[in-house]
Tab-separated table of C-alpha atoms in Angstrom:
chain	number	residue	atom	x	y	z
A	1	UNK	CA	0.000	0.000	0.000
A	2	UNK	CA	1.441	3.355	-0.948
A	3	UNK	CA	1.461	5.755	1.972
A	4	UNK	CA	-1.473	8.081	2.354
A	5	UNK	CA	-0.291	11.616	1.648
A	6	UNK	CA	-1.985	14.164	3.898
A	7	UNK	CA	-3.193	16.854	1.491
A	8	UNK	CA	-1.745	20.213	2.413
A	9	UNK	CA	0.459	18.910	5.225
A	10	UNK	CA	3.994	20.259	5.132
A	11	UNK	CA	5.154	19.515	8.643
A	12	UNK	CA	7.555	21.542	10.707
A	13	UNK	CA	10.932	19.928	10.442
A	14	UNK	CA	13.361	21.132	13.042
A	15	UNK	CA	16.518	22.315	11.310
A	16	UNK	CA	18.396	22.359	14.610
A	17	UNK	CA	17.922	18.634	15.228
A	18	UNK	CA	19.934	15.774	13.759
A	19	UNK	CA	17.222	13.475	12.332
A	20	UNK	CA	19.371	10.397	12.971
A	21	UNK	CA	18.858	10.976	16.706
A	22	UNK	CA	15.053	10.970	16.492
A	23	UNK	CA	13.337	7.551	16.413
A	24	UNK	CA	10.389	7.009	14.036
A	25	UNK	CA	7.180	8.797	15.042
A	26	UNK	CA	8.927	10.989	17.643
A	27	UNK	CA	9.345	14.771	17.745
A	28	UNK	CA	11.891	16.749	19.728
A	29	UNK	CA	10.786	19.007	22.571
A	30	UNK	CA	12.704	21.552	24.615
A	31	UNK	CA	10.526	21.387	27.751
A	32	UNK	CA	10.085	18.328	29.958
A	33	UNK	CA	6.527	16.974	29.864
A	34	UNK	CA	5.114	14.993	32.803
A	35	UNK	CA	3.103	11.793	32.426
A	36	UNK	CA	2.026	9.555	35.295
A	37	UNK	CA	-0.952	7.287	35.925
A	38	UNK	CA	-1.720	8.637	39.398
A	39	UNK	CA	-0.832	11.339	41.904
A	40	UNK	CA	2.806	12.244	42.577
A	41	UNK	CA	3.790	10.428	45.796
A	42	UNK	CA	5.165	12.227	48.816
A	43	UNK	CA	8.431	10.559	49.811
A	44	UNK	CA	10.088	10.773	53.219
A	45	UNK	CA	13.836	10.450	52.643
A	46	UNK	CA	14.361	9.227	56.225
A	47	UNK	CA	12.235	6.194	55.350
A	48	UNK	CA	13.541	5.763	51.804
A	49	UNK	CA	15.498	2.650	50.879
A	50	UNK	CA	16.615	1.107	47.628
A	51	UNK	CA	16.441	-2.668	47.648
A	52	UNK	CA	17.689	-5.487	45.439
A	53	UNK	CA	15.441	-8.427	46.174
A	54	UNK	CA	13.968	-11.588	44.638
A	55	UNK	CA	16.194	-14.313	43.193
A	56	UNK	CA	19.347	-13.225	45.020
A	57	UNK	CA	21.486	-15.021	47.611
A	58	UNK	CA	21.182	-12.056	49.902
A	59	UNK	CA	18.852	-9.087	49.786
A	60	UNK	CA	20.708	-5.770	49.592
A	61	UNK	CA	19.332	-2.430	50.771
A	62	UNK	CA	20.677	1.129	50.949
A	63	UNK	CA	19.321	4.071	52.893
A	64	UNK	CA	19.157	7.444	51.129
A	65	UNK	CA	22.469	8.529	52.679
A	66	UNK	CA	24.137	5.246	51.791
A	67	UNK	CA	22.786	5.500	48.265
A	68	UNK	CA	24.226	8.995	47.768
A	69	UNK	CA	27.592	7.684	48.982
A	70	UNK	CA	27.742	5.107	46.176
A	71	UNK	CA	29.952	5.936	43.190
A	72	UNK	CA	27.822	7.968	40.785
A	73	UNK	CA	28.119	8.919	37.146
A	74	UNK	CA	27.129	11.945	35.114
A	75	UNK	CA	25.079	10.785	32.123
A	76	UNK	CA	24.038	12.906	29.141
A	77	UNK	CA	21.573	11.066	26.973
A	78	UNK	CA	18.538	11.316	24.693
A	79	UNK	CA	15.177	10.158	26.062
A	80	UNK	CA	12.113	9.014	24.145
A	81	UNK	CA	8.567	8.914	25.565
A	82	UNK	CA	5.980	6.607	24.000
A	83	UNK	CA	3.614	9.604	23.830
A	84	UNK	CA	5.857	10.840	20.977
A	85	UNK	CA	8.174	13.413	22.529
A	86	UNK	CA	11.926	13.001	22.599
A	87	UNK	CA	14.333	15.196	24.491
A	88	UNK	CA	17.980	15.328	23.486
A	89	UNK	CA	21.104	15.675	25.642
A	90	UNK	CA	19.365	15.385	29.009
A	91	UNK	CA	21.865	15.611	31.916
A	92	UNK	CA	21.477	13.205	34.844
A	93	UNK	CA	23.482	11.964	37.802
A	94	UNK	CA	22.949	8.539	39.244
A	95	UNK	CA	24.317	5.161	40.229
A	96	UNK	CA	24.674	2.573	37.492
A	97	UNK	CA	22.679	-0.631	37.879
A	98	UNK	CA	25.990	-2.440	37.247
A	99	UNK	CA	27.337	-0.884	40.438
A	100	UNK	CA	24.198	-1.857	42.361
A	101	UNK	CA	24.468	-5.458	41.209
A	102	UNK	CA	28.239	-5.668	41.696
A	103	UNK	CA	28.135	-7.908	44.753
A	104	UNK	CA	24.869	-9.650	43.941
A	105	UNK	CA	24.927	-13.323	43.040
A	106	UNK	CA	21.960	-14.237	40.878
A	107	UNK	CA	20.860	-16.534	38.080
A	108	UNK	CA	17.953	-14.207	37.283
A	109	UNK	CA	17.355	-13.040	33.719
A	110	UNK	CA	14.654	-10.446	34.371
A	111	UNK	CA	13.994	-7.567	36.716
A	112	UNK	CA	10.818	-5.925	37.905
A	113	UNK	CA	11.360	-2.355	39.083
A	114	UNK	CA	9.033	-1.376	41.922
A	115	UNK	CA	8.151	2.108	43.041
A	116	UNK	CA	6.386	4.354	45.507
A	117	UNK	CA	2.816	4.680	44.291
A	118	UNK	CA	2.704	1.011	43.262
A	119	UNK	CA	4.066	1.403	39.729
A	120	UNK	CA	6.083	-1.460	38.268
A	121	UNK	CA	7.911	-2.085	35.003
A	122	UNK	CA	9.677	-5.192	33.741
A	123	UNK	CA	12.995	-5.439	31.914
A	124	UNK	CA	15.353	-8.176	30.808
A	125	UNK	CA	18.459	-8.055	32.995
A	126	UNK	CA	20.427	-7.652	29.759
A	127	UNK	CA	18.726	-4.266	29.221
A	128	UNK	CA	19.818	-2.797	32.546
A	129	UNK	CA	23.431	-4.010	32.719
A	130	UNK	CA	26.584	-3.169	30.727
A	131	UNK	CA	26.298	0.578	31.235
A	132	UNK	CA	22.734	0.843	29.955
A	133	UNK	CA	20.783	1.813	33.084
A	134	UNK	CA	21.083	3.969	36.198
A	135	UNK	CA	19.145	4.985	39.255
A	136	UNK	CA	19.216	8.756	38.799
A	137	UNK	CA	18.709	11.340	41.528
A	138	UNK	CA	19.849	14.561	39.858
A	139	UNK	CA	18.591	16.224	36.718
A	140	UNK	CA	20.478	19.166	35.247
A	141	UNK	CA	22.673	19.319	38.393
A	142	UNK	CA	19.678	19.735	40.720
A	143	UNK	CA	17.904	17.177	42.900
A	144	UNK	CA	15.366	15.339	40.719
A	145	UNK	CA	11.944	16.968	41.137
A	146	UNK	CA	9.063	14.796	42.415
A	147	UNK	CA	6.984	15.235	39.230
A	148	UNK	CA	9.891	13.847	37.241
A	149	UNK	CA	10.352	10.898	39.571
A	150	UNK	CA	12.353	12.329	42.466
A	151	UNK	CA	13.945	11.518	44.769
A	152	UNK	CA	15.184	8.806	42.395
A	153	UNK	CA	14.062	7.187	39.180
A	154	UNK	CA	15.316	4.442	36.962
A	155	UNK	CA	17.008	5.705	33.788
A	156	UNK	CA	17.017	3.278	30.855
A	157	UNK	CA	17.371	5.691	27.957
A	158	UNK	CA	17.584	3.156	25.131
A	159	UNK	CA	13.984	2.061	25.793
A	160	UNK	CA	10.761	4.137	25.830
A	161	UNK	CA	10.696	6.260	28.923
A	162	UNK	CA	7.917	4.406	30.799
A	163	UNK	CA	10.655	1.822	31.496
A	164	UNK	CA	12.565	4.553	33.366
A	165	UNK	CA	10.311	4.114	36.385
A	166	UNK	CA	9.690	7.202	38.523
A	167	UNK	CA	9.962	7.022	42.325
A	168	UNK	CA	11.829	3.718	42.054
A	169	UNK	CA	12.496	1.888	45.314
A	170	UNK	CA	14.120	-1.278	44.144
A	171	UNK	CA	14.654	-4.073	41.686
A	172	UNK	CA	13.175	-7.515	42.095
A	173	UNK	CA	15.312	-10.073	40.270
A	174	UNK	CA	13.261	-12.802	38.620
A	175	UNK	CA	13.934	-16.025	36.758
A	176	UNK	CA	10.886	-15.312	34.579
A	177	UNK	CA	9.439	-12.248	32.879
A	178	UNK	CA	6.589	-10.567	34.725
A	179	UNK	CA	4.834	-7.742	32.832
A	180	UNK	CA	4.594	-4.488	34.784
A	181	UNK	CA	1.964	-1.746	34.915
A	182	UNK	CA	1.882	-0.375	31.365
A	183	UNK	CA	2.980	-3.723	29.954
A	184	UNK	CA	-0.332	-5.181	31.194
A	185	UNK	CA	-2.252	-2.112	30.004
A	186	UNK	CA	-1.699	-2.327	26.280
A	187	UNK	CA	1.927	-1.249	25.906
A	188	UNK	CA	4.815	-3.227	24.460
A	189	UNK	CA	6.727	-5.639	26.649
A	190	UNK	CA	10.174	-4.327	25.689
A	191	UNK	CA	9.638	-0.877	24.149
A	192	UNK	CA	12.545	-0.244	21.764
A	193	UNK	CA	11.901	3.228	20.261
A	194	UNK	CA	14.061	2.519	17.197
A	195	UNK	CA	11.770	-0.406	16.350
A	196	UNK	CA	8.738	1.682	17.336
A	197	UNK	CA	7.614	-0.958	19.839
A	198	UNK	CA	4.906	1.208	21.401
A	199	UNK	CA	1.963	-1.121	21.876
A	200	UNK	CA	1.537	-4.799	22.601
A	201	UNK	CA	0.980	-5.772	18.963
A	202	UNK	CA	3.934	-3.760	17.558
B	1	UNK	CA	-16.759	-10.332	11.008
B	2	UNK	CA	-16.151	-10.985	14.644
B	3	UNK	CA	-15.206	-7.883	16.541
B	4	UNK	CA	-12.029	-8.455	18.483
B	5	UNK	CA	-12.906	-5.738	20.934
B	6	UNK	CA	-10.934	-2.801	22.203
B	7	UNK	CA	-8.438	-4.845	24.204
B	8	UNK	CA	-7.597	-7.481	21.626
B	9	UNK	CA	-7.443	-5.867	18.208
B	10	UNK	CA	-3.897	-5.431	16.829
B	11	UNK	CA	-3.044	-1.764	16.545
B	12	UNK	CA	-2.748	-1.432	12.788
B	13	UNK	CA	-2.917	1.856	10.881
B	14	UNK	CA	-6.375	2.521	9.454
B	15	UNK	CA	-7.528	5.160	6.994
B	16	UNK	CA	-10.211	7.385	8.499
B	17	UNK	CA	-12.357	9.791	6.494
B	18	UNK	CA	-13.515	13.131	7.858
B	19	UNK	CA	-17.314	13.011	7.902
B	20	UNK	CA	-17.776	16.302	9.693
B	21	UNK	CA	-15.819	19.099	11.315
B	22	UNK	CA	-17.547	20.775	14.211
B	23	UNK	CA	-16.149	23.938	15.788
B	24	UNK	CA	-16.411	23.662	19.585
B	25	UNK	CA	-14.721	26.832	20.836
B	26	UNK	CA	-12.503	29.504	19.294
B	27	UNK	CA	-9.539	27.119	19.444
B	28	UNK	CA	-10.980	23.615	19.527
B	29	UNK	CA	-12.557	21.594	16.746
B	30	UNK	CA	-14.168	18.176	16.742
B	31	UNK	CA	-13.338	15.810	13.897
B	32	UNK	CA	-16.057	13.255	13.288
B	33	UNK	CA	-14.491	10.309	11.498
B	34	UNK	CA	-15.627	7.264	9.601
B	35	UNK	CA	-13.189	4.466	10.415
B	36	UNK	CA	-13.838	1.224	8.514
B	37	UNK	CA	-13.562	-1.899	10.708
B	38	UNK	CA	-13.008	0.127	13.865
B	39	UNK	CA	-12.621	-2.572	16.568
B	40	UNK	CA	-14.447	-0.543	19.205
B	41	UNK	CA	-13.026	1.293	22.202
B	42	UNK	CA	-13.553	1.994	25.868
B	43	UNK	CA	-14.394	5.468	27.100
B	44	UNK	CA	-11.119	7.162	28.112
B	45	UNK	CA	-8.903	5.598	25.453
B	46	UNK	CA	-6.998	7.500	22.776
B	47	UNK	CA	-5.718	7.089	19.232
B	48	UNK	CA	-2.506	7.931	17.433
B	49	UNK	CA	-2.887	10.084	14.331
B	50	UNK	CA	-0.238	10.044	11.601
B	51	UNK	CA	0.244	12.644	8.899
B	52	UNK	CA	2.531	12.197	5.897
B	53	UNK	CA	3.890	15.053	3.784
B	54	UNK	CA	4.477	14.635	0.045
B	55	UNK	CA	8.186	13.976	0.581
B	56	UNK	CA	7.440	11.180	3.044
B	57	UNK	CA	8.075	13.208	6.217
B	58	UNK	CA	5.748	12.032	8.964
B	59	UNK	CA	4.383	13.355	12.228
B	60	UNK	CA	2.420	11.418	14.844
B	61	UNK	CA	0.390	12.674	17.790
B	62	UNK	CA	-2.047	11.157	20.296
B	63	UNK	CA	-5.615	12.401	20.788
B	64	UNK	CA	-8.280	11.299	23.222
B	65	UNK	CA	-11.463	9.824	21.833
B	66	UNK	CA	-14.508	11.947	22.705
B	67	UNK	CA	-17.240	9.732	21.291
B	68	UNK	CA	-19.007	6.967	23.178
B	69	UNK	CA	-18.140	3.391	22.260
B	70	UNK	CA	-21.750	3.108	21.106
B	71	UNK	CA	-21.369	5.907	18.537
B	72	UNK	CA	-20.931	4.504	14.995
B	73	UNK	CA	-18.452	7.317	14.257
B	74	UNK	CA	-15.272	8.165	16.092
B	75	UNK	CA	-14.833	11.734	17.252
B	76	UNK	CA	-11.681	13.519	18.377
B	77	UNK	CA	-11.663	17.044	19.764
B	78	UNK	CA	-8.476	18.831	18.799
B	79	UNK	CA	-7.209	21.825	20.709
B	80	UNK	CA	-5.295	24.092	18.376
B	81	UNK	CA	-1.784	24.724	19.665
B	82	UNK	CA	-0.554	27.937	18.091
B	83	UNK	CA	2.966	26.824	17.255
B	84	UNK	CA	1.998	23.177	16.883
B	85	UNK	CA	2.890	20.964	13.972
B	86	UNK	CA	-0.165	18.725	13.770
B	87	UNK	CA	-3.083	20.402	15.552
B	88	UNK	CA	-3.278	23.530	13.312
B	89	UNK	CA	-3.365	21.208	10.299
B	90	UNK	CA	-6.209	19.176	11.792
B	91	UNK	CA	-8.253	22.199	12.895
B	92	UNK	CA	-7.580	24.575	9.992
B	93	UNK	CA	-6.492	22.676	6.889
B	94	UNK	CA	-8.340	19.376	6.991
B	95	UNK	CA	-11.693	19.343	5.160
B	96	UNK	CA	-14.730	17.094	4.991
B	97	UNK	CA	-13.895	14.036	2.905
B	98	UNK	CA	-10.149	14.230	3.604
B	99	UNK	CA	-8.442	11.097	4.859
B	100	UNK	CA	-5.955	10.575	7.631
B	101	UNK	CA	-4.264	7.570	9.199
B	102	UNK	CA	-4.935	6.549	12.760
B	103	UNK	CA	-4.499	3.556	15.012
B	104	UNK	CA	-5.999	2.526	18.288
B	105	UNK	CA	-7.687	2.278	20.641
B	106	UNK	CA	-4.755	2.805	23.015
B	107	UNK	CA	-4.537	2.666	26.800
B	108	UNK	CA	-6.043	0.130	29.163
B	109	UNK	CA	-5.944	2.057	32.438
B	110	UNK	CA	-7.644	5.434	32.155
B	111	UNK	CA	-10.932	3.833	31.071
B	112	UNK	CA	-14.452	3.424	32.391
B	113	UNK	CA	-17.340	1.147	31.488
B	114	UNK	CA	-20.748	1.220	33.185
B	115	UNK	CA	-19.964	-2.244	34.539
B	116	UNK	CA	-17.104	-0.715	36.558
B	117	UNK	CA	-19.759	1.099	38.581
B	118	UNK	CA	-19.564	4.395	40.385
B	119	UNK	CA	-20.351	6.954	41.551
B	120	UNK	CA	-18.041	8.793	39.186
B	121	UNK	CA	-16.128	11.936	40.008
B	122	UNK	CA	-14.712	13.459	36.833
B	123	UNK	CA	-12.358	16.416	37.105
B	124	UNK	CA	-11.417	18.143	33.864
B	125	UNK	CA	-8.965	20.924	33.152
B	126	UNK	CA	-9.482	22.500	29.722
B	127	UNK	CA	-9.417	19.973	26.904
B	128	UNK	CA	-8.871	17.253	29.528
B	129	UNK	CA	-12.645	17.060	29.343
B	130	UNK	CA	-12.491	15.058	26.084
B	131	UNK	CA	-11.915	11.506	27.460
B	132	UNK	CA	-14.216	12.243	30.404
B	133	UNK	CA	-16.917	13.294	27.955
B	134	UNK	CA	-16.587	9.874	26.310
B	135	UNK	CA	-17.413	8.381	29.726
B	136	UNK	CA	-20.483	10.615	30.125
B	137	UNK	CA	-21.634	9.856	26.601
B	138	UNK	CA	-21.171	6.128	27.218
B	139	UNK	CA	-23.195	6.442	30.420
B	140	UNK	CA	-25.985	8.247	28.529
B	141	UNK	CA	-25.893	5.869	25.546
B	142	UNK	CA	-26.594	2.824	27.705
B	143	UNK	CA	-28.972	4.766	30.017
B	144	UNK	CA	-26.831	3.922	33.017
B	145	UNK	CA	-28.009	5.066	36.437
B	146	UNK	CA	-24.453	5.419	37.808
B	147	UNK	CA	-24.231	8.845	39.435
B	148	UNK	CA	-21.654	11.174	37.938
B	149	UNK	CA	-20.306	14.467	39.221
B	150	UNK	CA	-18.272	16.569	36.837
B	151	UNK	CA	-16.093	19.583	37.539
B	152	UNK	CA	-14.928	21.519	34.516
B	153	UNK	CA	-12.136	24.039	35.015
B	154	UNK	CA	-11.632	26.467	32.136
B	155	UNK	CA	-10.123	29.891	31.644
B	156	UNK	CA	-13.373	31.470	30.485
B	157	UNK	CA	-16.892	30.315	29.755
B	158	UNK	CA	-16.257	30.473	26.012
B	159	UNK	CA	-13.407	27.971	26.440
B	160	UNK	CA	-15.675	25.272	27.901
B	161	UNK	CA	-16.072	22.366	25.494
B	162	UNK	CA	-19.478	20.744	24.856
B	163	UNK	CA	-21.359	23.378	26.895
B	164	UNK	CA	-24.834	22.710	25.496
B	165	UNK	CA	-24.424	18.962	25.713
B	166	UNK	CA	-23.203	19.214	29.318
B	167	UNK	CA	-26.199	21.411	30.164
B	168	UNK	CA	-28.524	18.789	28.684
B	169	UNK	CA	-26.775	16.036	30.686
B	170	UNK	CA	-26.961	18.011	33.928
B	171	UNK	CA	-29.901	16.110	35.345
B	172	UNK	CA	-30.901	12.566	36.002
B	173	UNK	CA	-27.864	11.488	37.979
B	174	UNK	CA	-25.325	13.857	36.434
B	175	UNK	CA	-24.172	17.025	38.192
B	176	UNK	CA	-21.985	19.434	36.268
B	177	UNK	CA	-20.181	22.342	37.955
B	178	UNK	CA	-17.763	24.868	36.525
B	179	UNK	CA	-14.904	26.982	37.744
B	180	UNK	CA	-13.544	29.770	35.558
B	181	UNK	CA	-9.962	30.651	36.334
B	182	UNK	CA	-9.281	33.804	34.299
B	183	UNK	CA	-12.467	35.543	33.315
B	184	UNK	CA	-16.051	35.333	34.543
B	185	UNK	CA	-19.021	36.736	32.623
B	186	UNK	CA	-21.308	39.291	34.297
B	187	UNK	CA	-23.679	37.580	36.701
B	188	UNK	CA	-21.575	34.380	36.856
B	189	UNK	CA	-22.928	32.108	39.579
B	190	UNK	CA	-20.448	29.249	39.163
B	191	UNK	CA	-17.085	29.008	40.887
B	192	UNK	CA	-14.107	31.189	40.116
B	193	UNK	CA	-10.411	30.459	40.378
B	194	UNK	CA	-8.306	27.376	40.802
B	195	UNK	CA	-9.927	24.184	42.077
B	196	UNK	CA	-9.763	24.119	45.887
B	197	UNK	CA	-10.716	21.817	48.741
B	198	UNK	CA	-13.980	23.647	49.349
B	199	UNK	CA	-15.117	22.959	45.790
B	200	UNK	CA	-14.084	19.317	46.045
B	201	UNK	CA	-15.974	18.912	49.329
B	202	UNK	CA	-19.097	20.410	47.796
B	203	UNK	CA	-18.785	17.891	44.982
B	204	UNK	CA	-18.771	15.091	47.531
B	205	UNK	CA	-15.068	14.333	47.046
B	206	UNK	CA	-14.596	13.624	50.751
B	207	UNK	CA	-16.299	10.263	50.221
B	208	UNK	CA	-12.946	8.625	49.534
B	209	UNK	CA	-13.054	4.919	48.822
B	210	UNK	CA	-16.524	5.122	47.326
B	211	UNK	CA	-15.896	7.216	44.246
B	212	UNK	CA	-14.268	6.328	40.960
B	213	UNK	CA	-12.085	9.325	40.305
B	214	UNK	CA	-10.659	10.429	36.970
B	215	UNK	CA	-8.569	13.579	36.597
B	216	UNK	CA	-7.473	14.825	33.189
B	217	UNK	CA	-5.895	18.068	32.095
B	218	UNK	CA	-2.632	19.969	31.871
B	219	UNK	CA	0.142	18.793	34.205
B	220	UNK	CA	-0.268	21.656	36.696
B	221	UNK	CA	-4.018	21.062	36.995
B	222	UNK	CA	-3.647	17.317	37.505
B	223	UNK	CA	-0.818	17.628	40.037
B	224	UNK	CA	-2.799	20.188	42.027
B	225	UNK	CA	-6.146	18.359	41.980
B	226	UNK	CA	-4.631	14.935	42.689
B	227	UNK	CA	-2.723	16.389	45.683
B	228	UNK	CA	-5.946	17.908	47.065
B	229	UNK	CA	-7.736	14.566	46.692
B	230	UNK	CA	-4.952	12.744	48.546
B	231	UNK	CA	-5.184	15.355	51.327
B	232	UNK	CA	-8.934	14.658	51.489
B	233	UNK	CA	-8.113	11.036	52.271
B	234	UNK	CA	-8.200	9.394	48.857
B	235	UNK	CA	-5.924	6.407	48.380
B	236	UNK	CA	-3.518	7.515	45.606
B	237	UNK	CA	-4.020	4.144	43.902
B	238	UNK	CA	-7.681	4.918	43.283
B	239	UNK	CA	-7.114	8.248	41.505
B	240	UNK	CA	-6.666	7.752	37.779
B	241	UNK	CA	-4.889	10.592	36.066
B	242	UNK	CA	-3.980	11.652	32.585
B	243	UNK	CA	-1.711	14.646	32.069
B	244	UNK	CA	-0.672	16.603	29.056
B	245	UNK	CA	2.178	19.057	29.140
B	246	UNK	CA	2.726	22.442	27.548
B	247	UNK	CA	4.327	20.494	24.760
B	248	UNK	CA	1.984	19.274	22.129
B	249	UNK	CA	1.296	19.388	18.531
């Protein structure tokens, strides 16, 4: 089928954006939109912990202060939301998932990220290791704002941004794949923006 | 042909034809579309629209469905974003009989069917009313007796979508209230200003745990209203939200 041409549609191509950095169906924004399925949770840092749990020999947990003391990295990366916006060169600081799993013995192949507010998202372990994922707590050199997932969110920039779970509190390691919140509500199980894996049937 | 239903149909691109364009306000227009083999939808779901320029350049955006699942035609209400890429084309350029590509229905969370029960509390900021209107239209189409309370927040009375239809619904189990944040006409007897706890209490929002709550609108509106509801004792898990940012198309 030849594509349907939209009569009279010219589009507004952004001359200042390298098209090779924009996945199919996305457009580049300069602001930072907010999308969440429920209210923004109120988080008490004194009670906050980050936990590695599930199929591990020993559960690991960090308090907020311990977490900030972990070696962190500055990451500048492009992010792509399934609702079509992409934002280029976003600056974050966080702890790599590799560092969090450094002393964890596991045979697990999947993780389920869990969050304040009850949100979950599932990922193959292979998508969050080898320098591909972080738990970020700064954006643009400032503490991460609650609407954007603060105090800390997962950052998995090579997948659609719903995988970068806001208000993340830990990773459950699993020997099987367990679809998370959006993955059971019509969205794709993996969510590769370059393959335009938006919805379950893509 | 067996209908696969809104949860099961693969999300393939379909060619829709504009059957009617209906101006709603000075900057919002409803597109009434014929979509062959539309698999059906649930009130609250949205579609992706795709436009293709002659050189193959494409732009995609998401729009909430405003029509009831029972309506044989699909309607989308498009708010025109001044510097947008897609919305000015849809509101200004598109004509009756033109075709466009869309796919859906999308989203399995921000949805309501009469079988889900109520009472409903629907809180709309600006064009956030569109998916909530689909819920009200669904309720009316199946003559449901589920009680529904609606709060519409808009800048001015002329910015309120579907005013006449809301007035006609405001009876028989549906209560519609308005707050105008920027400009009130002479003799205005509705609320003025940002949504506050007093308004929410008057709407019965303190009955946490009983109500099915949907909040849709710009990010600032949703953050504010959802926070007030949590302060009123609502379990955050029971408040369904949909936000749209200043960014758009």
